[in-house]
Amino acid sequence: MLRRFLGLAQVKNTYRYIDTQRVYEILRTVLFFGVSIALFLGGYQATGSRNNLLTVVAVLGCLPASKSMVSAIMFCRFHSASEQVHQAAAPFDETQDTLYDLVFTTQKVNYSVAHCCLIGNELVLLTEDKKLDKKGLESHLNEMFKKAGLGKVNIGIFTEIRRYTDRLNTLIKGEREEYKDAALLIETLREITL
């Protein structure tokens, strides 16, 4: 946890990322507000008045605390992939480019994806949200990939685990050329998600 707090651990888009990030953001928010409150109370106790330099520092300390609270609220709205998804997707994690717990945010809608896998130029996504607007997500991703300068990517979005794993197995068995922009695509996915 200390490595996470200091920003030394890279955990984004790994299994249980959203759940652990939620706890991290809440603890960080409490700590930041706690420091500001402690500074204010320390200054008040030392001077007997709120008109002191520590009050100014405490108020300025509320700025990063508030920013942290916004992040905590965002992470409280979503959840990580279920254990069922993890068990079904784990065999692909060792041999393919995969990511967990992706939340794509737009101005109007947020799209939650439990797992995704890149095989050749096929990006296959699994969501546990049965009401997800598949066309809207596909359009958003194509727009983001175009802005990043990526080549053509075929996107498949599934809501059923079995159909998702069947599609991945079919793609693995078929001969696929290596996608020249695979590393850039994975990096782009990491950058455009929560």
JSON list of C-alpha atoms in Angstrom, two decimals, residues 96-97 116-125 145 152-158 164 167-168 170-172 175-179 185-186 189:
[
{"chain": "A", "resi": 96, "resn": "GLN", "atom": "CA", "xyz": [-2.07, -12.21, -25.09]},
{"chain": "A", "resi": 97, "resn": "ASP", "atom": "CA", "xyz": [-2.21, -8.45, -24.54]},
{"chain": "A", "resi": 116, "resn": "CYS", "atom": "CA", "xyz": [-10.27, -6.77, -23.11]},
{"chain": "A", "resi": 117, "resn": "CYS", "atom": "CA", "xyz": [-7.86, -8.71, -25.27]},
{"chain": "A", "resi": 118, "resn": "LEU", "atom": "CA", "xyz": [-5.93, -7.71, -28.40]},
{"chain": "A", "resi": 119, "resn": "ILE", "atom": "CA", "xyz": [-5.24, -10.49, -30.90]},
{"chain": "A", "resi": 120, "resn": "GLY", "atom": "CA", "xyz": [-3.82, -9.27, -34.20]},
{"chain": "A", "resi": 121, "resn": "ASN", "atom": "CA", "xyz": [-5.92, -6.29, -35.17]},
{"chain": "A", "resi": 122, "resn": "GLU", "atom": "CA", "xyz": [-8.96, -7.63, -33.28]},
{"chain": "A", "resi": 123, "resn": "LEU", "atom": "CA", "xyz": [-9.81, -5.87, -30.02]},
{"chain": "A", "resi": 124, "resn": "VAL", "atom": "CA", "xyz": [-12.31, -8.00, -28.11]},
{"chain": "A", "resi": 125, "resn": "LEU", "atom": "CA", "xyz": [-14.03, -6.53, -25.05]},
{"chain": "A", "resi": 145, "resn": "PHE", "atom": "CA", "xyz": [-7.83, 5.41, -31.90]},
{"chain": "A", "resi": 152, "resn": "LYS", "atom": "CA", "xyz": [-7.56, -0.07, -38.43]},
{"chain": "A", "resi": 153, "resn": "VAL", "atom": "CA", "xyz": [-8.76, -2.12, -35.47]},
{"chain": "A", "resi": 154, "resn": "ASN", "atom": "CA", "xyz": [-11.80, -4.41, -35.52]},
{"chain": "A", "resi": 155, "resn": "ILE", "atom": "CA", "xyz": [-13.75, -4.11, -32.27]},
{"chain": "A", "resi": 156, "resn": "GLY", "atom": "CA", "xyz": [-15.97, -6.84, -30.83]},
{"chain": "A", "resi": 157, "resn": "ILE", "atom": "CA", "xyz": [-17.99, -6.25, -27.66]},
{"chain": "A", "resi": 158, "resn": "PHE", "atom": "CA", "xyz": [-19.53, -9.13, -25.70]},
{"chain": "A", "resi": 164, "resn": "TYR", "atom": "CA", "xyz": [-16.28, -13.90, -25.28]},
{"chain": "A", "resi": 167, "resn": "ARG", "atom": "CA", "xyz": [-14.30, -15.68, -29.76]},
{"chain": "A", "resi": 168, "resn": "LEU", "atom": "CA", "xyz": [-10.85, -15.39, -28.21]},
{"chain": "A", "resi": 170, "resn": "THR", "atom": "CA", "xyz": [-11.27, -18.79, -32.41]},
{"chain": "A", "resi": 171, "resn": "LEU", "atom": "CA", "xyz": [-8.97, -15.82, -32.95]},
{"chain": "A", "resi": 172, "resn": "ILE", "atom": "CA", "xyz": [-6.03, -17.59, -31.32]},
{"chain": "A", "resi": 175, "resn": "GLU", "atom": "CA", "xyz": [-3.50, -17.24, -38.20]},
{"chain": "A", "resi": 176, "resn": "ARG", "atom": "CA", "xyz": [-3.28, -13.54, -37.54]},
{"chain": "A", "resi": 177, "resn": "GLU", "atom": "CA", "xyz": [-0.66, -11.06, -38.55]},
{"chain": "A", "resi": 178, "resn": "GLU", "atom": "CA", "xyz": [0.89, -9.18, -35.67]},
{"chain": "A", "resi": 179, "resn": "TYR", "atom": "CA", "xyz": [-0.69, -5.75, -35.29]},
{"chain": "A", "resi": 185, "resn": "LEU", "atom": "CA", "xyz": [-3.01, 0.67, -28.78]},
{"chain": "A", "resi": 186, "resn": "ILE", "atom": "CA", "xyz": [-2.55, -0.84, -25.31]},
{"chain": "A", "resi": 189, "resn": "LEU", "atom": "CA", "xyz": [-6.36, 2.21, -23.82]}
]
